[in-house]
PDB file of C-alpha atoms in Angstrom:
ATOM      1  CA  UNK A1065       2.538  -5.571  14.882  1.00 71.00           C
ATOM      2  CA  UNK A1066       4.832  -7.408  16.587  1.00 78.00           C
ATOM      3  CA  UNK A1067       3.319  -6.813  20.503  1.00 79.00           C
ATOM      4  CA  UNK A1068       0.105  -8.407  18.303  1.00 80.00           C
ATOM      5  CA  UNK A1069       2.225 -11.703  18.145  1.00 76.00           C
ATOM      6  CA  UNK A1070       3.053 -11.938  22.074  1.00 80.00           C
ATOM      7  CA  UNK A1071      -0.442 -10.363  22.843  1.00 84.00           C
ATOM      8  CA  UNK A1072      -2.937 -12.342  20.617  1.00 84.00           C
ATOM      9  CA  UNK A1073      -0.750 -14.634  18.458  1.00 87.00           C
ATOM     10  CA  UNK A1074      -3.903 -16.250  16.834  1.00 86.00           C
ATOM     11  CA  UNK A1075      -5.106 -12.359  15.463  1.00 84.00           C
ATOM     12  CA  UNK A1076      -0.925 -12.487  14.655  1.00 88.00           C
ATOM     13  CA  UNK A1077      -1.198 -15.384  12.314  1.00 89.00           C
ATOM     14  CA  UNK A1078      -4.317 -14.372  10.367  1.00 88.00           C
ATOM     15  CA  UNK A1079      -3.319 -10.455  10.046  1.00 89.00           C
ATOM     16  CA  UNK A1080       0.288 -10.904   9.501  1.00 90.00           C
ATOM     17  CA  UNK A1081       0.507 -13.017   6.230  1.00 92.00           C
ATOM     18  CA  UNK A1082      -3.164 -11.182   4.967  1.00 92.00           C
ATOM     19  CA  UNK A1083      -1.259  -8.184   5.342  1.00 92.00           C
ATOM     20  CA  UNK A1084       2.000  -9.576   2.859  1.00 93.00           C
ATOM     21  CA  UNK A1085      -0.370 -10.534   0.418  1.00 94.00           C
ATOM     22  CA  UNK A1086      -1.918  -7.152   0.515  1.00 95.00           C
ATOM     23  CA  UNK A1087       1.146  -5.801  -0.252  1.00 95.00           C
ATOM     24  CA  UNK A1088       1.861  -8.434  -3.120  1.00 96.00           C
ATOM     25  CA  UNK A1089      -1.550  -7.331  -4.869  1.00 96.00           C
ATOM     26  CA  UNK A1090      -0.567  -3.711  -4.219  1.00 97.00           C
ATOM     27  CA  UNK A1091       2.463  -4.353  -6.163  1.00 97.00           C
ATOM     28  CA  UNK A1092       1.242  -6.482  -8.756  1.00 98.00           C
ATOM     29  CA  UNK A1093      -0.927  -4.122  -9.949  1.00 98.00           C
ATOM     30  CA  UNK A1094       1.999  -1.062 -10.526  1.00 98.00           C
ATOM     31  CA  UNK A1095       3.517  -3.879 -12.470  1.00 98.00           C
ATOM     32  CA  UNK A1096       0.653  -4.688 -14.935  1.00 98.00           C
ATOM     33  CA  UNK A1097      -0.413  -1.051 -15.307  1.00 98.00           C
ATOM     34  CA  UNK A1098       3.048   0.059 -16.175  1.00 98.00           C
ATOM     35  CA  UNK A1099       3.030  -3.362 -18.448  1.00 97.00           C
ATOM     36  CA  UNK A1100       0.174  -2.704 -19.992  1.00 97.00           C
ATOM     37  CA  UNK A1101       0.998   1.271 -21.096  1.00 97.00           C
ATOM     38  CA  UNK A1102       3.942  -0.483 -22.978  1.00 94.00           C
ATOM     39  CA  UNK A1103       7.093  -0.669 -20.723  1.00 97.00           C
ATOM     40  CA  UNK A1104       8.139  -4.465 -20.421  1.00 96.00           C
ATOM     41  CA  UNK A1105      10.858  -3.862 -17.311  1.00 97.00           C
ATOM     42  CA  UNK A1106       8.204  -5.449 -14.966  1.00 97.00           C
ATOM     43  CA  UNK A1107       8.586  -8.417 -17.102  1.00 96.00           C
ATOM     44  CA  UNK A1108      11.632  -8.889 -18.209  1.00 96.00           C
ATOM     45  CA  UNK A1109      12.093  -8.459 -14.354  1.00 96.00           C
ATOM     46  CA  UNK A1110       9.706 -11.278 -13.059  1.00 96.00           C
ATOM     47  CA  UNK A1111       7.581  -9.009 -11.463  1.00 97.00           C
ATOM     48  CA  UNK A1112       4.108  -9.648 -13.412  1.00 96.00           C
ATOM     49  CA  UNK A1113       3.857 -12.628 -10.853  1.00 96.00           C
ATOM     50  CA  UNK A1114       1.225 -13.225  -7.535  1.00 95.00           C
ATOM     51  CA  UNK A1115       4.414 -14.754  -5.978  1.00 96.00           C
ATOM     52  CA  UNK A1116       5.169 -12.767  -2.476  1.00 94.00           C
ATOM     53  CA  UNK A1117       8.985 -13.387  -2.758  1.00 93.00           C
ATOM     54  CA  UNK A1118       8.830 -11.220  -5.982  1.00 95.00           C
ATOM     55  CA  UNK A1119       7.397  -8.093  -4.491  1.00 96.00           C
ATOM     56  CA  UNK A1120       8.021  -8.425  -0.800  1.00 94.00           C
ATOM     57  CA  UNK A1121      11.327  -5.981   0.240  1.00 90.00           C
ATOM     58  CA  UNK A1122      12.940  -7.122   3.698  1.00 90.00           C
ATOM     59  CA  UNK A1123      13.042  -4.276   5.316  1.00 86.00           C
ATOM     60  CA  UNK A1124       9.982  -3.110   4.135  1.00 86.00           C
ATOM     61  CA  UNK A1125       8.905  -6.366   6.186  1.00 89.00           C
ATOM     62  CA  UNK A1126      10.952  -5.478   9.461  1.00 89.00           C
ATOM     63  CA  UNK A1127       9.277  -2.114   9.331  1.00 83.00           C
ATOM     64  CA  UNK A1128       5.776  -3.787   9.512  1.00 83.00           C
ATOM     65  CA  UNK A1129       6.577  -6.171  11.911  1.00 86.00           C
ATOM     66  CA  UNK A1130       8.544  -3.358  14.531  1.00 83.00           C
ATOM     67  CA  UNK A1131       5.781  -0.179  13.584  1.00 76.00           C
ATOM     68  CA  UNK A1132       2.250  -1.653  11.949  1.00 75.00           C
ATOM     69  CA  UNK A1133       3.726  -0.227   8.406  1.00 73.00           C
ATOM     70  CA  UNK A1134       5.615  -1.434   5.670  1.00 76.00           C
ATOM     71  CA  UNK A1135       6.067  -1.377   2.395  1.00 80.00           C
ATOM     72  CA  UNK A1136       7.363  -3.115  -0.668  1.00 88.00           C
ATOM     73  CA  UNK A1137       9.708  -3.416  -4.433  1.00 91.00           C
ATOM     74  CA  UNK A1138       9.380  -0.572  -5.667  1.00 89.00           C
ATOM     75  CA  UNK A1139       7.787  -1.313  -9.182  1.00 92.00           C
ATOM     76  CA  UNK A1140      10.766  -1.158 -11.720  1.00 94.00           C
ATOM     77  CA  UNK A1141       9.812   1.211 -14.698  1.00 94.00           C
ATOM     78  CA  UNK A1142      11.416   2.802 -17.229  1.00 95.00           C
ATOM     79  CA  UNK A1143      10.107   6.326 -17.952  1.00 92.00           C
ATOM     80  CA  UNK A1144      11.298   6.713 -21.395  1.00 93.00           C
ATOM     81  CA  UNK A1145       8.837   3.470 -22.261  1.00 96.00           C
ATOM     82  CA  UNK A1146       6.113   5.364 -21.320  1.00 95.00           C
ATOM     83  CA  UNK A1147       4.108   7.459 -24.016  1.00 93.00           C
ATOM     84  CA  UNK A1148       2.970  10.385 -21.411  1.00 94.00           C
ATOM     85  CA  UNK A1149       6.186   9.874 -18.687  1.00 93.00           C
ATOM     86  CA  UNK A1150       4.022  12.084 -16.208  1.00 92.00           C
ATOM     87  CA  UNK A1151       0.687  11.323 -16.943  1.00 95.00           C
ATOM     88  CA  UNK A1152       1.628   7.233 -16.780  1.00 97.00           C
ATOM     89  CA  UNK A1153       3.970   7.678 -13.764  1.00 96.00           C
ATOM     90  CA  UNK A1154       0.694   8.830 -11.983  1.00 96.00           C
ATOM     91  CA  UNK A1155      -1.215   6.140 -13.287  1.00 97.00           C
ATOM     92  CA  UNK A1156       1.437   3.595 -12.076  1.00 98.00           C
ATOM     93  CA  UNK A1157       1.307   4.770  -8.781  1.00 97.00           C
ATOM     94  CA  UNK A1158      -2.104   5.126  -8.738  1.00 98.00           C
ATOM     95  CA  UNK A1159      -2.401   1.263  -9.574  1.00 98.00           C
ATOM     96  CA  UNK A1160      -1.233  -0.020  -6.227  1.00 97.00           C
ATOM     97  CA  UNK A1161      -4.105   1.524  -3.957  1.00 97.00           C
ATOM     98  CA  UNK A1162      -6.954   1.309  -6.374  1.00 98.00           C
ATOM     99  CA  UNK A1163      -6.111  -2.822  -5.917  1.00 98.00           C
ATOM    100  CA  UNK A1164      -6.301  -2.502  -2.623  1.00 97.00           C
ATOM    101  CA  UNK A1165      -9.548  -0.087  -2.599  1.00 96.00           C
ATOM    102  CA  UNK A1166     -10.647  -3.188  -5.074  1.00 96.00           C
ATOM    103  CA  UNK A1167      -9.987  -5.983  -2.374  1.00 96.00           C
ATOM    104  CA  UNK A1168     -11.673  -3.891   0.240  1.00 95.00           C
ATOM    105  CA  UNK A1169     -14.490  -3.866  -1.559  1.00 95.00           C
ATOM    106  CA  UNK A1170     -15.332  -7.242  -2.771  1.00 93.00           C
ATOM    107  CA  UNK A1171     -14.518  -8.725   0.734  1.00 92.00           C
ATOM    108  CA  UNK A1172     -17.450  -5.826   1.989  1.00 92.00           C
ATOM    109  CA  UNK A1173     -19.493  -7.205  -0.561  1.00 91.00           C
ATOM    110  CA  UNK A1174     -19.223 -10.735   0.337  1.00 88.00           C
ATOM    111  CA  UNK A1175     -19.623  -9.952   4.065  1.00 86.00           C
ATOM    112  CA  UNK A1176     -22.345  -7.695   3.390  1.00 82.00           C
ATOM    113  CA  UNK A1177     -24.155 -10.998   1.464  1.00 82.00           C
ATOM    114  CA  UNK A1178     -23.765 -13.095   3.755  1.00 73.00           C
ATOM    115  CA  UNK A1179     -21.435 -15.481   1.479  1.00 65.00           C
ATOM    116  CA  UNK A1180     -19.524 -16.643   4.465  1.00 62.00           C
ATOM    117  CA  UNK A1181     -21.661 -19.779   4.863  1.00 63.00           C
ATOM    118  CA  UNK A1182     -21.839 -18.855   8.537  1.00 63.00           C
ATOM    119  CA  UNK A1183     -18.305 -19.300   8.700  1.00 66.00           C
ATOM    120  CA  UNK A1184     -17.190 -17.363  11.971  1.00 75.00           C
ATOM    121  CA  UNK A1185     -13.367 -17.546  10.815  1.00 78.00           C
ATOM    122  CA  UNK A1186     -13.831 -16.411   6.893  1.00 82.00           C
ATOM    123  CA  UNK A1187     -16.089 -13.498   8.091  1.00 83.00           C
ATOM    124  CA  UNK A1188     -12.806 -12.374  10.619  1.00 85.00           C
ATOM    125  CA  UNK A1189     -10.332 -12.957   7.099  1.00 87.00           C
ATOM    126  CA  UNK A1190     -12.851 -10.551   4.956  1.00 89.00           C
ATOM    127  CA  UNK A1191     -12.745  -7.514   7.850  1.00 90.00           C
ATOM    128  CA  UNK A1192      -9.579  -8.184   8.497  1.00 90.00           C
ATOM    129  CA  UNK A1193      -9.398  -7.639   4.301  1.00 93.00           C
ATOM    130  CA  UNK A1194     -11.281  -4.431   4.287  1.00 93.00           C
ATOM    131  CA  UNK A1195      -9.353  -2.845   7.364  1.00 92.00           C
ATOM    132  CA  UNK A1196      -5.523  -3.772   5.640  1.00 92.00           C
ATOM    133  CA  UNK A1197      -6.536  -2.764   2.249  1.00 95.00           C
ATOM    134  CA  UNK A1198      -8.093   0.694   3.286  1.00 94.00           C
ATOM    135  CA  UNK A1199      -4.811   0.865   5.345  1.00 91.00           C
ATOM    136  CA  UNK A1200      -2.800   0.429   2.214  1.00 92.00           C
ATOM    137  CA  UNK A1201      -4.670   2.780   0.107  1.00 95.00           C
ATOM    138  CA  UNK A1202      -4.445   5.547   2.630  1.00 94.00           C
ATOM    139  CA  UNK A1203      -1.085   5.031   3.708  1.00 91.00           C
ATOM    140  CA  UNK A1204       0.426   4.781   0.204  1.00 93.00           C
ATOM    141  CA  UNK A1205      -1.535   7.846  -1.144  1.00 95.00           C
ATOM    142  CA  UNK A1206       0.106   9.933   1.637  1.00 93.00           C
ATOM    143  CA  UNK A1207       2.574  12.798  -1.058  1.00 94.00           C
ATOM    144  CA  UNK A1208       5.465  11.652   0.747  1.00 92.00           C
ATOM    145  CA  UNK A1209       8.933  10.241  -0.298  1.00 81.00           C
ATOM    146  CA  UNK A1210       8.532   7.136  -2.128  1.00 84.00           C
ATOM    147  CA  UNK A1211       4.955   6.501  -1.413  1.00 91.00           C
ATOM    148  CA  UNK A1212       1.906   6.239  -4.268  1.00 95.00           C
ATOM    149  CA  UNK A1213       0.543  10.033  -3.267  1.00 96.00           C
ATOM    150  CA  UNK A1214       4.421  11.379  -4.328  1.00 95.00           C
ATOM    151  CA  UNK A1215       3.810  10.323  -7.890  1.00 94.00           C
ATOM    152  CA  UNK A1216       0.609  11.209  -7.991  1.00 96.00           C
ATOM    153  CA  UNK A1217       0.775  14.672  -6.949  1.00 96.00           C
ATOM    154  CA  UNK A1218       3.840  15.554  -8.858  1.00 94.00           C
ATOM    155  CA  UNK A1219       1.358  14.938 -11.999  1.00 93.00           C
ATOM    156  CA  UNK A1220      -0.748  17.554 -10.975  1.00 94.00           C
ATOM    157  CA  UNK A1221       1.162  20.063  -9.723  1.00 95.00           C
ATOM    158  CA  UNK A1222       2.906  23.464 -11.864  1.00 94.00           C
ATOM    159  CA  UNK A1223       5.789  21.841 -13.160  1.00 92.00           C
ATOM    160  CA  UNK A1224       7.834  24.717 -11.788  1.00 95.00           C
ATOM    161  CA  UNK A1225       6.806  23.614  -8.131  1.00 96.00           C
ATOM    162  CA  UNK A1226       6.368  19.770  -8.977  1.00 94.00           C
ATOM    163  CA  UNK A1227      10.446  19.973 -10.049  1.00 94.00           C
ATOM    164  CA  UNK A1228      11.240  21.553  -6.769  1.00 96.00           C
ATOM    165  CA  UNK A1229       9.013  18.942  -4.853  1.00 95.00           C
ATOM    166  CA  UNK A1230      10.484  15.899  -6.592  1.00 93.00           C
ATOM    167  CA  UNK A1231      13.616  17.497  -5.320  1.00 95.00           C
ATOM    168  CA  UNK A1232      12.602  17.832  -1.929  1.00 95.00           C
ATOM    169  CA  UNK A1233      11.472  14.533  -1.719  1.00 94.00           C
ATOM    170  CA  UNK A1234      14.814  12.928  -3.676  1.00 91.00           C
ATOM    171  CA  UNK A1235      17.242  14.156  -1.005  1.00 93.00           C
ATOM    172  CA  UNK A1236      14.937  13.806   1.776  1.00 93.00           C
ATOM    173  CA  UNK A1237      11.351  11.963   1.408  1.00 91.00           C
ATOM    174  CA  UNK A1238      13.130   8.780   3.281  1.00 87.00           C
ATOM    175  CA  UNK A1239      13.442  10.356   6.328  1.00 91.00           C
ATOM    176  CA  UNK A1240      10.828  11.996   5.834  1.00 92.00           C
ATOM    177  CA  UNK A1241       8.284   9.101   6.027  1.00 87.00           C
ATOM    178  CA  UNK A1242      10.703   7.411   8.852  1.00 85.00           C
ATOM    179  CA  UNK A1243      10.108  10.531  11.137  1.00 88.00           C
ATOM    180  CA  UNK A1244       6.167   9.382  10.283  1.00 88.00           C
ATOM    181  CA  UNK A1245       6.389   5.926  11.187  1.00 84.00           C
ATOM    182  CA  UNK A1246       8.077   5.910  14.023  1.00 83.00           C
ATOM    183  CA  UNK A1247       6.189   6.092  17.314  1.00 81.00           C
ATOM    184  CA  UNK A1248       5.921   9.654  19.412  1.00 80.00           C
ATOM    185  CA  UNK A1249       4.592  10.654  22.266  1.00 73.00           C
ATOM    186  CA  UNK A1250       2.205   8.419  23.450  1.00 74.00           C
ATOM    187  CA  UNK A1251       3.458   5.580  21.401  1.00 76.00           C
ATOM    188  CA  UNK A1252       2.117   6.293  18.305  1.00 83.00           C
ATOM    189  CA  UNK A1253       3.407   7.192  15.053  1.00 85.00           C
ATOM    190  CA  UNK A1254       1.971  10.006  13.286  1.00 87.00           C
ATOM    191  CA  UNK A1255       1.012   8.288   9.922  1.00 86.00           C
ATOM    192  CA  UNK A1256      -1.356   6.389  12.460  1.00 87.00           C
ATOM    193  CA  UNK A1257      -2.675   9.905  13.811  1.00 86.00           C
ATOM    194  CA  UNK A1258      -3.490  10.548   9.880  1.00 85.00           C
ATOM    195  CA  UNK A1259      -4.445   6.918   8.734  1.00 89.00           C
ATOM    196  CA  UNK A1260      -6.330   5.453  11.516  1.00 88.00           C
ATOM    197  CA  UNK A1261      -9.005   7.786  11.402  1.00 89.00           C
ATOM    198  CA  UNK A1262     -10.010   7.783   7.866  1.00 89.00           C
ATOM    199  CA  UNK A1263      -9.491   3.610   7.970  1.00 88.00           C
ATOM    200  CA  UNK A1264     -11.545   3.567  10.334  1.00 87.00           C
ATOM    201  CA  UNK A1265     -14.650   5.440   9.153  1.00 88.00           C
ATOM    202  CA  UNK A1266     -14.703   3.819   5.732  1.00 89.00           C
ATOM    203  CA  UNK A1267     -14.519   0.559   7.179  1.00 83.00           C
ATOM    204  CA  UNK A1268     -17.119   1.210   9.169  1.00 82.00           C
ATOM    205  CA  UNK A1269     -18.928   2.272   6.587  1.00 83.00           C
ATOM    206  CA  UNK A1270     -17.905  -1.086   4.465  1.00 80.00           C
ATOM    207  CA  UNK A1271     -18.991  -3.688   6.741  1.00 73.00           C
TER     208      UNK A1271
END
């Protein structure tokens, strides 16, 4: 991201602030589903806010800027709020990439109508929409460390072998999903390798 801003510092300054606000709505969203299923941390927390400072984590930010992927707050919850722990953990998590499968999608549909009033610039902002978004999604629904998928599949699994994942993934999911977005060989990272592909094809199939 950052070779973007020496390279093509105009593409910089539209992709770079759509991307923190992709984030924001991706984190939002875990805050007003686990809101809404009756835990009030994200509240009493000032999280069930739009405002970027509120959801935006520093080096989260630095990540982005230095390898194309970041992330950000963690959504505080409280687990023993929560009528179903499991089943609600996984809907919490679940919250953040539906949003941005949701943005993706109306900014297709408005390119796809033709509501850009032949506005060169606003039809760049709504691709540029769909291809962060679907980046998002996929990226967070990798069943890695921290991420969305994590949650997710620990709902589904045996509890036997979901226990002995959420270990795993306790003691060493960070560097887990460092060793993933760092560049390799060839310069590039191998959560690009997995996301890039599938980003790509449903975009193309979006706009």
């Amino acid at each position: 991201m950052i070779s973007l801003f020496f390279s093509q510092p105009l593409a910089f300054l539209i992709i770079f602030p759509l991307l923190l606000l992709s984030i924001t709505f991706h984190e939002w969203a875990h805050c007003l589903v686990t809101d809404k299923l009756g835990d009030p941390t994200p509240r009493a927390k000032g999280r069930l806010t739009l405002d970027p400072r509120a959801h935006l984590e520093p080096l989260g930010v630095v990540a982005m800027l230095l390898t194309g992927f970041g992330w950000g707050k963690p959504a505080p919850f409280d687990p023993y709020n929560l009528r179903e722990p499991i089943r609600d953990t996984a809907l919490i998590a679940a919250a953040g990439p539906l949003a941005n499968i949701t943005v993706a999608l109306i900014a297709s549909l408005l390119l796809k109508l033709e509501l850009t009033g032949g506005l060169d610039l606003l039809a760049i902002v709504l691709i540029q929409l769909i291809g962060l978004n679907l980046m998002l999604a996929v990226f967070n629904l990798i069943p890695v460390g921290p991420l969305d998928g994590a949650k997710i599949l620990l709902a589904v699994l045996p509890k036997t072998t979901a226990l002995e994942y959420e270990d795993f993934m306790t003691k060493h999911g960070t560097l887990v999903l460092i060793l993933l977005i760092v560049p390799w060989a060839g310069g590039i990272s191998p959560v690009s390798r997995i996301v890039s592909p599938v980003v790509g094809m449903v975009s193309g199939w979006l706009r």
